[in-house]
Tab-separated table of C-alpha atoms in Angstrom:
chain	number	residue	atom	x	y	z
A	1	GLN	CA	19.490	6.930	12.948
A	2	MET	CA	16.306	6.446	10.958
A	3	PRO	CA	15.157	2.946	9.992
A	4	LYS	CA	15.459	2.052	6.332
A	5	VAL	CA	11.818	1.022	5.980
A	6	SER	CA	8.650	1.531	8.015
A	7	VAL	CA	5.955	-1.045	7.243
A	8	ILE	CA	2.464	0.108	8.273
A	9	VAL	CA	0.023	-2.714	9.016
A	10	PRO	CA	-3.626	-1.787	9.728
A	11	VAL	CA	-5.402	-4.451	11.779
A	12	TYR	CA	-9.136	-4.983	12.110
A	13	ASN	CA	-10.500	-8.345	13.313
A	14	VAL	CA	-7.905	-10.508	11.556
A	15	GLU	CA	-7.033	-13.003	14.304
A	16	LYS	CA	-6.930	-15.809	11.710
A	17	TYR	CA	-4.386	-14.026	9.509
A	18	ILE	CA	-2.292	-11.639	11.600
A	19	THR	CA	0.176	-14.277	12.864
A	20	ARG	CA	1.247	-15.253	9.340
A	21	CYS	CA	1.546	-11.590	8.373
A	22	LEU	CA	3.708	-10.668	11.378
A	23	ILE	CA	5.928	-13.752	11.051
A	24	SER	CA	6.662	-12.715	7.464
A	25	LEU	CA	7.648	-9.235	8.690
A	26	ILE	CA	9.833	-10.177	11.662
A	27	ASN	CA	11.716	-12.603	9.400
A	28	GLN	CA	12.687	-9.953	6.856
A	29	THR	CA	16.306	-10.147	5.718
A	30	LEU	CA	16.524	-6.332	5.661
A	31	ASP	CA	18.080	-5.126	8.876
A	32	ASP	CA	16.709	-1.928	10.338
A	33	ILE	CA	13.031	-2.202	9.569
A	34	GLU	CA	10.251	-0.926	11.833
A	35	ILE	CA	6.847	-2.601	11.868
A	36	ILE	CA	4.022	-0.236	12.805
A	37	VAL	CA	0.918	-2.208	13.729
A	38	VAL	CA	-2.235	-0.093	13.936
A	39	ASN	CA	-5.125	-1.742	15.773
A	40	ASP	CA	-8.182	-0.063	14.261
A	41	GLY	CA	-10.611	-0.988	17.017
A	42	SER	CA	-10.503	-4.784	16.639
A	43	LYS	CA	-13.078	-6.703	18.673
A	44	ASP	CA	-11.438	-10.130	18.318
A	45	ASN	CA	-8.207	-11.647	19.593
A	46	SER	CA	-5.925	-9.597	17.317
A	47	GLU	CA	-4.552	-7.438	20.141
A	48	GLN	CA	-3.348	-10.378	22.251
A	49	ILE	CA	-1.554	-11.862	19.252
A	50	ILE	CA	0.178	-8.564	18.455
A	51	ARG	CA	1.237	-8.102	22.098
A	52	GLU	CA	2.844	-11.572	22.148
A	53	PHE	CA	4.945	-10.613	19.121
A	54	LYS	CA	5.815	-7.227	20.598
A	55	LYS	CA	7.207	-8.846	23.773
A	56	VAL	CA	9.862	-10.582	21.716
A	57	HIS	CA	10.504	-8.135	18.869
A	58	ASN	CA	11.415	-4.574	19.773
A	59	ASN	CA	11.091	-3.318	16.194
A	60	ILE	CA	7.303	-3.671	16.461
A	61	ILE	CA	5.561	-0.401	17.298
A	62	TYR	CA	2.016	-1.063	18.448
A	63	VAL	CA	-0.606	1.697	18.370
A	64	LYS	CA	-4.348	1.592	18.951
A	65	LYS	CA	-7.234	3.740	17.856
A	66	GLU	CA	-10.999	3.659	17.613
A	67	ASN	CA	-12.343	2.010	14.488
A	68	GLY	CA	-12.148	4.368	11.547
A	69	GLY	CA	-11.476	2.147	8.564
A	70	LEU	CA	-8.453	1.247	6.464
A	71	SER	CA	-7.611	4.786	5.332
A	72	SER	CA	-7.678	6.289	8.796
A	73	ALA	CA	-5.557	3.417	10.149
A	74	ARG	CA	-2.909	3.946	7.469
A	75	ASN	CA	-2.902	7.704	8.008
A	76	PHE	CA	-2.538	7.117	11.760
A	77	GLY	CA	0.384	4.752	11.172
A	78	LEU	CA	2.150	7.393	9.058
A	79	ILE	CA	2.290	9.672	12.117
A	80	TYR	CA	4.530	7.125	13.855
A	81	ALA	CA	6.674	6.171	10.858
A	82	THR	CA	10.303	7.311	10.981
A	83	GLY	CA	11.793	5.241	8.138
A	84	GLU	CA	13.498	6.562	5.034
A	85	TYR	CA	10.911	4.643	3.008
A	86	VAL	CA	7.358	3.611	3.841
A	87	ALA	CA	5.484	0.460	2.827
A	88	PHE	CA	1.898	-0.545	3.547
A	89	LEU	CA	0.861	-4.147	4.122
A	90	ASP	CA	-2.653	-5.368	4.815
A	91	SER	CA	-2.876	-7.697	7.779
A	92	ASP	CA	-4.390	-10.644	5.926
A	93	ASP	CA	-1.556	-10.581	3.373
A	94	TYR	CA	2.072	-11.598	3.847
A	95	VAL	CA	5.443	-11.138	2.180
A	96	ASP	CA	8.479	-13.058	0.993
A	97	ARG	CA	11.434	-12.958	3.421
A	98	LYS	CA	13.492	-10.784	1.066
A	99	THR	CA	10.721	-8.411	-0.018
A	100	TYR	CA	11.871	-5.239	1.682
A	101	GLN	CA	15.580	-5.921	1.245
A	102	LYS	CA	15.124	-6.320	-2.506
A	103	MET	CA	12.907	-3.252	-2.767
A	104	TYR	CA	15.133	-1.091	-0.564
A	105	GLU	CA	18.311	-2.113	-2.372
A	106	LYS	CA	16.664	-1.364	-5.714
A	107	ALA	CA	15.568	2.049	-4.438
A	108	LYS	CA	19.095	2.901	-3.267
A	109	ALA	CA	20.851	1.489	-6.336
A	110	THR	CA	18.654	3.494	-8.713
A	111	ASN	CA	18.181	6.518	-6.439
A	112	SER	CA	14.415	6.080	-6.751
A	113	ASP	CA	11.596	7.691	-4.783
A	114	TYR	CA	9.349	4.737	-5.446
A	115	VAL	CA	9.756	1.029	-6.131
A	116	GLU	CA	7.035	-1.394	-7.176
A	117	CYS	CA	7.124	-5.193	-7.137
A	118	ASP	CA	4.917	-7.901	-8.581
A	119	PHE	CA	2.661	-10.025	-6.417
A	120	ILE	CA	0.807	-13.307	-6.128
A	121	TRP	CA	-2.955	-13.689	-5.925
A	122	GLN	CA	-3.142	-16.362	-3.212
A	123	TYR	CA	-6.411	-18.301	-3.513
A	124	PRO	CA	-7.411	-21.095	-1.126
A	125	ASP	CA	-6.393	-23.718	-3.702
A	126	HIS	CA	-4.169	-22.010	-6.299
A	127	GLN	CA	-1.953	-19.029	-7.066
A	128	LYS	CA	-1.739	-16.509	-9.879
A	129	ILE	CA	1.233	-14.218	-10.492
A	130	ASP	CA	0.401	-10.585	-11.232
A	131	THR	CA	3.085	-8.956	-13.379
A	132	GLY	CA	2.863	-5.199	-13.734
A	133	PHE	CA	3.395	-3.097	-16.814
A	134	ARG	CA	6.859	-1.496	-16.741
A	135	TYR	CA	5.944	2.099	-17.465
A	136	LYS	CA	8.614	4.490	-18.715
A	137	ASP	CA	7.355	7.898	-17.569
A	138	LYS	CA	4.753	9.517	-15.328
A	139	LYS	CA	2.028	9.693	-17.969
A	140	GLU	CA	2.402	5.994	-18.711
A	141	MET	CA	2.474	5.447	-14.959
A	142	PHE	CA	-0.879	7.217	-14.650
A	143	GLU	CA	-2.393	4.910	-17.264
A	144	LYS	CA	-0.814	1.620	-16.180
A	145	ILE	CA	-0.135	1.767	-12.428
A	146	ARG	CA	-1.700	-0.983	-10.330
A	147	VAL	CA	-3.540	1.160	-7.826
A	148	VAL	CA	-2.866	-0.885	-4.706
A	149	ALA	CA	-0.902	0.639	-1.846
A	150	TRP	CA	0.784	-2.538	-0.663
A	151	ASN	CA	3.248	-3.437	-3.446
A	152	LYS	CA	5.144	-0.145	-3.243
A	153	LEU	CA	8.072	1.314	-1.361
A	154	ILE	CA	7.709	5.101	-1.179
A	155	LYS	CA	10.154	7.700	0.119
A	156	ARG	CA	8.523	8.910	3.317
A	157	GLU	CA	9.433	12.582	2.923
A	158	ILE	CA	7.423	12.729	-0.335
A	159	ILE	CA	4.277	11.642	1.496
A	160	ILE	CA	4.919	13.960	4.454
A	161	ASN	CA	6.106	17.040	2.533
A	162	ASN	CA	3.109	16.934	0.204
A	163	LYS	CA	0.644	16.068	2.991
A	164	LEU	CA	-0.596	13.009	1.122
A	165	GLU	CA	-3.223	10.918	2.905
A	166	PHE	CA	-5.704	8.177	2.212
A	167	PRO	CA	-9.288	9.503	1.933
A	168	VAL	CA	-11.190	8.522	5.073
A	169	GLY	CA	-14.617	6.947	4.708
A	170	LEU	CA	-14.359	6.133	1.023
A	171	ASN	CA	-13.860	2.864	-0.816
A	172	TYR	CA	-11.192	2.883	-3.555
A	173	GLU	CA	-8.848	4.761	-1.229
A	174	ASP	CA	-5.787	3.332	-3.000
A	175	ILE	CA	-6.905	4.889	-6.292
A	176	GLU	CA	-7.008	8.391	-4.852
A	177	PHE	CA	-3.724	7.999	-2.977
A	178	SER	CA	-1.863	6.521	-5.969
A	179	TYR	CA	-2.903	9.211	-8.456
A	180	LYS	CA	-2.157	12.041	-6.025
A	181	LEU	CA	1.315	10.574	-5.460
A	182	ILE	CA	2.375	10.380	-9.117
A	183	PRO	CA	3.289	14.064	-9.677
A	184	TYR	CA	5.872	13.922	-6.880
A	185	ILE	CA	7.706	10.781	-8.018
A	186	ASN	CA	10.897	11.921	-9.728
A	187	LYS	CA	12.331	8.470	-10.267
A	188	PHE	CA	10.774	5.015	-10.046
A	189	ALA	CA	12.011	1.456	-10.401
A	190	PHE	CA	10.705	-2.110	-10.453
A	191	VAL	CA	11.651	-5.300	-8.697
A	192	GLU	CA	10.567	-7.722	-11.384
A	193	GLU	CA	9.508	-10.631	-9.228
A	194	PRO	CA	6.431	-11.456	-7.141
A	195	LEU	CA	7.242	-10.779	-3.497
A	196	ILE	CA	3.852	-10.215	-1.845
A	197	TYR	CA	1.044	-12.707	-1.240
A	198	TYR	CA	-2.320	-11.043	-1.835
A	199	VAL	CA	-4.641	-13.382	0.052
A	200	GLN	CA	-8.107	-13.995	-1.382
A	201	ARG	CA	-10.337	-15.132	1.439
A	202	GLU	CA	-13.092	-17.535	0.502
A	203	ASN	CA	-15.739	-15.099	1.658
A	204	SER	CA	-14.120	-11.884	0.434
A	205	ILE	CA	-15.971	-10.682	-2.610
A	206	VAL	CA	-13.603	-8.176	-4.143
A	207	ASN	CA	-15.920	-7.510	-7.073
A	208	LYS	CA	-19.152	-7.168	-5.128
A	209	GLN	CA	-21.234	-4.285	-6.487
A	210	ASP	CA	-23.346	-2.367	-3.988
A	211	SER	CA	-24.184	1.195	-2.949
A	212	LYS	CA	-20.536	1.794	-2.061
A	213	THR	CA	-19.568	1.233	-5.697
A	214	LYS	CA	-20.723	4.737	-6.542
A	215	GLN	CA	-18.005	6.142	-4.270
A	216	ILE	CA	-15.703	5.741	-7.276
A	217	PHE	CA	-17.294	8.945	-8.658
A	218	LYS	CA	-16.275	10.871	-5.542
A	219	VAL	CA	-12.756	9.453	-5.620
A	220	LEU	CA	-12.288	10.375	-9.291
A	221	ASP	CA	-13.724	13.852	-8.641
A	222	ASN	CA	-11.203	14.244	-5.816
A	223	VAL	CA	-8.357	13.310	-8.163
A	224	ILE	CA	-9.555	15.743	-10.847
A	225	GLU	CA	-9.913	18.551	-8.292
A	226	TYR	CA	-6.454	17.807	-6.936
A	227	TYR	CA	-4.793	18.003	-10.356
A	228	LYS	CA	-6.574	21.319	-10.976
A	229	LYS	CA	-5.415	22.613	-7.586
A	230	ILE	CA	-1.751	21.791	-8.210
A	231	GLY	CA	-1.935	23.141	-11.778
A	232	LEU	CA	-1.347	19.852	-13.609
A	233	TYR	CA	-4.838	19.101	-14.918
A	234	SER	CA	-4.236	20.214	-18.498
A	235	GLU	CA	-0.925	18.365	-18.632
A	236	TYR	CA	-2.554	15.085	-17.531
A	237	ALA	CA	-6.015	15.609	-19.066
A	238	THR	CA	-5.699	12.750	-21.562
A	239	GLN	CA	-4.488	10.320	-18.888
A	240	ILE	CA	-7.228	11.411	-16.471
A	241	GLU	CA	-9.956	11.022	-19.090
A	242	TYR	CA	-8.675	7.595	-20.126
A	243	THR	CA	-8.410	6.424	-16.511
A	244	CYS	CA	-11.889	7.634	-15.545
A	245	ALA	CA	-13.379	5.862	-18.562
A	246	ARG	CA	-11.430	2.674	-17.864
A	247	LEU	CA	-12.330	2.524	-14.174
A	248	LEU	CA	-15.986	3.374	-14.660
């Protein structure tokens, strides 16, 4: 019998954060959840911490690979996922105890392929709730979606059947993945409460501009090419143009 949810957690040198993340996952109120921890070539103590958890919790699946970055770690985790739905969680973030129960129950109650929840920006000394726009259709979704991978529950067969992956070696991987996913979502729903803690490290500069910033051009080109390939470019042209302008 397949698990209800597979949570894929890429790990790279997060010994200070991984314990809190894993505690939040093993304490989920949803029964039948598998936690796929992908060690992406960590050089610190992360592996020992994960192994201690795995000794006690048999729903943790631990896999290791050479360092390849966030996208390649998530793609690698998808190979091992067997759940009806898939979620991604970054290893420095953590979740409310009821996160996946609430999202899974919403998915089943509404027969949705995709469920999104709100989240909390967790700063060292304060919090800020991030409430998403409740879009009504796919075109609005294209314009308003929060392009992060980790506040979604996605039906696994949609990702597998359409061979969707995160682009390896590029920043802004969540943008490419999110926009490629939209055409295949037949029904979506929202859990209208903040259930995920998006941790802002003191030294993490999310808005740092450097040479990698120009990778956004490649990512947007990839999205445009993809929509042309699947024959939906003209249908979404307005949304694509708006989104490119907004992001740039």
